[in-house]
């Protein structure tokens, strides 16, 4: 079975600062990893996903994530955030044909 | 955007009443899912469907039932709503279950049980 731990429930940052949202996973099989974003009062939208190949994955809105198999991590980063990045971010893991398992979410607040 | 709609978008009901939430897709995807989202819990899978009349339980299925009589519609029923079922409910769809099949999410239904 898979599990996901998002290490920070809330991350406040100032506009134009870099940000890293941390995600660790556990799985007994090879995994596929996802980051979703949820803007206020909306559904979830895929930011990026890791399936195989390059461990550095680029997504929408300038976000990227790095898959680290030895650390079982998939941290999300952005070099310079905007007010519009304020949202809740969910890391999710999927092993083979298993169902998607979500972390509890990290609320990113970007302050002016 | 994936063609997924949920109805109603908001509902307030009383304890003990039956409630049905509807998810409708226009993408002809095989898999459909119902999740609930609660603060501090992220998204938890209630039930999912892998075809017409084919459904299975998720992590938090107690108190919920589902039906899928057409590819495009997936219904979630609370037979007798309780206050613990106050939540935001999301429907999702995917083409398949294997590999990196992305799930696409609907806009959500906010349910309040008084």
XYZ file of C-alpha atoms in Angstrom:
226
model
C 0.000 0.000 0.000
C 1.061 3.544 -0.676
C 1.091 6.533 1.645
C 1.999 10.193 1.318
C 3.234 12.663 3.907
C 3.203 16.367 3.234
C 5.529 17.750 5.818
C 4.073 21.241 6.121
C 0.377 21.995 6.507
C 0.888 25.734 5.920
C 3.653 27.671 4.178
C 3.606 31.478 4.212
C 6.004 33.292 1.884
C 6.484 36.748 0.475
C 5.885 37.540 -3.164
C 8.896 36.879 -5.445
C 10.511 34.596 -2.849
C 11.343 30.960 -3.677
C 9.240 28.198 -2.200
C 9.565 24.467 -1.618
C 6.633 22.260 -0.629
C 7.789 18.943 0.741
C 6.343 15.527 -0.002
C 7.529 12.101 1.089
C 5.961 8.832 0.047
C 6.148 5.162 0.855
C 5.406 2.314 -1.499
C 6.421 -1.275 -2.016
C 6.244 -0.955 -5.797
C 7.373 1.493 -8.423
C 5.382 4.667 -8.189
C 3.920 7.434 -10.215
C 3.834 10.804 -8.456
C 1.603 13.815 -8.915
C 1.172 17.344 -7.635
C -2.270 18.920 -7.815
C -3.284 22.509 -7.029
C -6.615 23.654 -5.660
C -7.500 27.334 -5.886
C -10.165 28.609 -3.463
C -13.613 27.138 -4.114
C -12.431 25.120 -7.097
C -11.636 21.523 -7.948
C -8.145 20.078 -8.256
C -5.950 20.741 -11.268
C -2.847 18.775 -12.221
C 0.393 20.754 -11.855
C 2.843 18.051 -12.903
C 3.508 14.340 -12.787
C 6.435 11.951 -12.671
C 6.033 8.699 -14.568
C 9.599 7.721 -15.491
C 12.769 9.132 -17.029
C 14.227 12.449 -15.952
C 13.888 13.005 -12.236
C 13.295 16.735 -12.709
C 9.759 17.369 -13.858
C 8.492 20.722 -15.069
C 4.851 21.664 -14.745
C 2.519 24.526 -15.350
C 2.842 28.034 -13.887
C 6.623 27.738 -13.431
C 6.531 24.899 -10.915
C 8.922 21.964 -10.968
C 9.477 18.894 -8.818
C 12.328 16.497 -8.323
C 11.867 12.767 -7.814
C 14.401 11.365 -5.370
C 14.085 7.606 -5.103
C 16.669 7.173 -2.336
C 14.976 9.816 -0.190
C 11.465 8.720 -1.306
C 10.655 12.366 -1.880
C 8.963 14.473 -4.535
C 9.338 18.088 -3.432
C 7.665 20.882 -5.358
C 9.560 24.111 -6.037
C 9.111 27.492 -7.626
C 11.945 30.045 -7.802
C 9.712 33.123 -7.510
C 6.093 33.010 -6.366
C 3.229 35.349 -7.172
C 0.157 36.328 -5.210
C -1.850 34.195 -7.634
C -0.006 31.051 -6.444
C -1.915 31.218 -3.168
C -3.718 27.874 -3.088
C -3.663 24.439 -1.513
C -1.265 21.925 -3.005
C -1.685 18.165 -2.853
C 0.932 15.510 -3.454
C -0.375 12.125 -4.597
C 1.144 8.712 -5.239
C 0.038 5.794 -7.341
C 1.631 2.378 -7.546
C 0.968 0.420 -10.720
C -2.743 -0.210 -11.016
C -3.435 0.825 -7.443
C -5.651 3.762 -6.673
C -4.356 7.298 -6.207
C -3.505 8.223 -2.606
C -3.390 11.890 -1.603
C -1.459 13.703 1.071
C -3.283 16.006 3.465
C -2.343 19.124 1.579
C -0.153 22.199 2.066
C -1.712 25.648 2.085
C 0.596 28.129 0.390
C -0.068 31.764 1.217
C 1.830 34.371 -0.764
C 1.939 37.752 0.961
C 2.718 41.081 -0.720
C -10.997 21.670 -19.152
C -12.341 18.140 -18.837
C -16.109 18.045 -19.195
C -17.183 17.175 -15.663
C -20.157 18.694 -13.920
C -21.501 18.058 -10.451
C -24.976 18.763 -9.160
C -26.042 20.267 -6.940
C -23.081 22.533 -6.182
C -24.369 23.328 -2.705
C -26.841 21.509 -0.508
C -28.051 21.859 3.056
C -30.023 18.966 4.480
C -31.095 17.540 7.804
C -29.828 14.500 9.654
C -31.599 11.330 8.577
C -32.651 12.466 5.118
C -31.457 10.761 1.924
C -29.195 12.740 -0.383
C -28.031 12.001 -3.928
C -25.161 13.786 -5.628
C -24.669 13.525 -9.359
C -21.523 13.540 -11.457
C -21.796 13.870 -15.224
C -18.927 13.575 -17.725
C -18.714 14.196 -21.449
C -15.254 12.621 -21.930
C -16.348 8.977 -22.226
C -13.744 8.001 -19.598
C -14.093 4.521 -18.157
C -13.206 5.284 -14.543
C -15.152 7.586 -12.240
C -14.460 8.346 -8.586
C -16.086 10.005 -5.604
C -13.878 11.676 -2.997
C -14.609 13.672 0.090
C -12.388 16.532 1.233
C -12.146 17.494 4.876
C -9.700 19.882 6.587
C -6.609 18.025 7.741
C -7.512 14.876 5.815
C -6.882 15.787 2.205
C -8.957 13.809 -0.274
C -10.228 10.365 0.637
C -11.737 7.924 -1.837
C -15.332 6.889 -1.124
C -16.203 4.672 -4.100
C -15.115 4.299 -7.662
C -16.473 2.772 -10.855
C -14.623 0.977 -13.634
C -17.574 0.649 -15.988
C -21.346 0.630 -16.213
C -22.704 -1.240 -13.213
C -19.129 -1.966 -12.007
C -18.235 -0.286 -8.743
C -15.962 -0.871 -5.779
C -15.383 0.554 -2.320
C -12.738 3.045 -1.376
C -11.179 4.052 1.901
C -14.265 5.648 3.510
C -17.281 3.903 1.995
C -19.406 3.342 5.124
C -22.712 5.217 4.871
C -22.421 5.753 1.119
C -23.656 3.877 -1.933
C -23.092 4.516 -5.635
C -24.638 3.627 -8.942
C -23.574 3.905 -12.546
C -26.224 3.029 -15.097
C -24.648 5.025 -17.931
C -21.038 5.724 -18.830
C -21.506 9.446 -18.307
C -23.256 9.459 -14.923
C -22.043 8.393 -11.477
C -24.364 8.907 -8.523
C -23.377 9.062 -4.865
C -26.147 8.415 -2.324
C -26.179 9.032 1.375
C -29.061 6.818 2.490
C -29.482 8.612 5.817
C -27.263 11.662 6.122
C -25.329 12.306 9.337
C -23.464 15.397 10.513
C -20.151 13.556 10.009
C -20.918 13.526 6.288
C -20.758 17.301 6.099
C -17.954 17.763 3.593
C -16.996 18.852 0.111
C -17.486 16.039 -2.385
C -15.462 15.796 -5.577
C -16.040 13.606 -8.576
C -13.087 12.637 -10.754
C -12.616 10.714 -13.981
C -9.739 8.922 -15.685
C -9.250 6.888 -18.836
C -7.682 4.008 -16.966
C -6.337 2.887 -13.627
C -2.879 1.769 -14.680
C 0.262 3.802 -14.839
C 0.179 7.536 -14.981
C -3.419 8.011 -16.009
C -4.310 11.471 -14.808
C -7.484 12.067 -12.848
C -9.577 15.081 -13.816
C -11.716 16.663 -11.125
C -15.125 18.263 -11.076
C -15.876 21.566 -9.315
C -17.171 19.934 -6.128
C -20.395 19.831 -4.110
C -20.504 21.405 -0.680
C -22.854 19.383 1.534
C -23.952 20.525 4.969
C -25.883 18.127 7.199
C -27.605 19.872 10.113
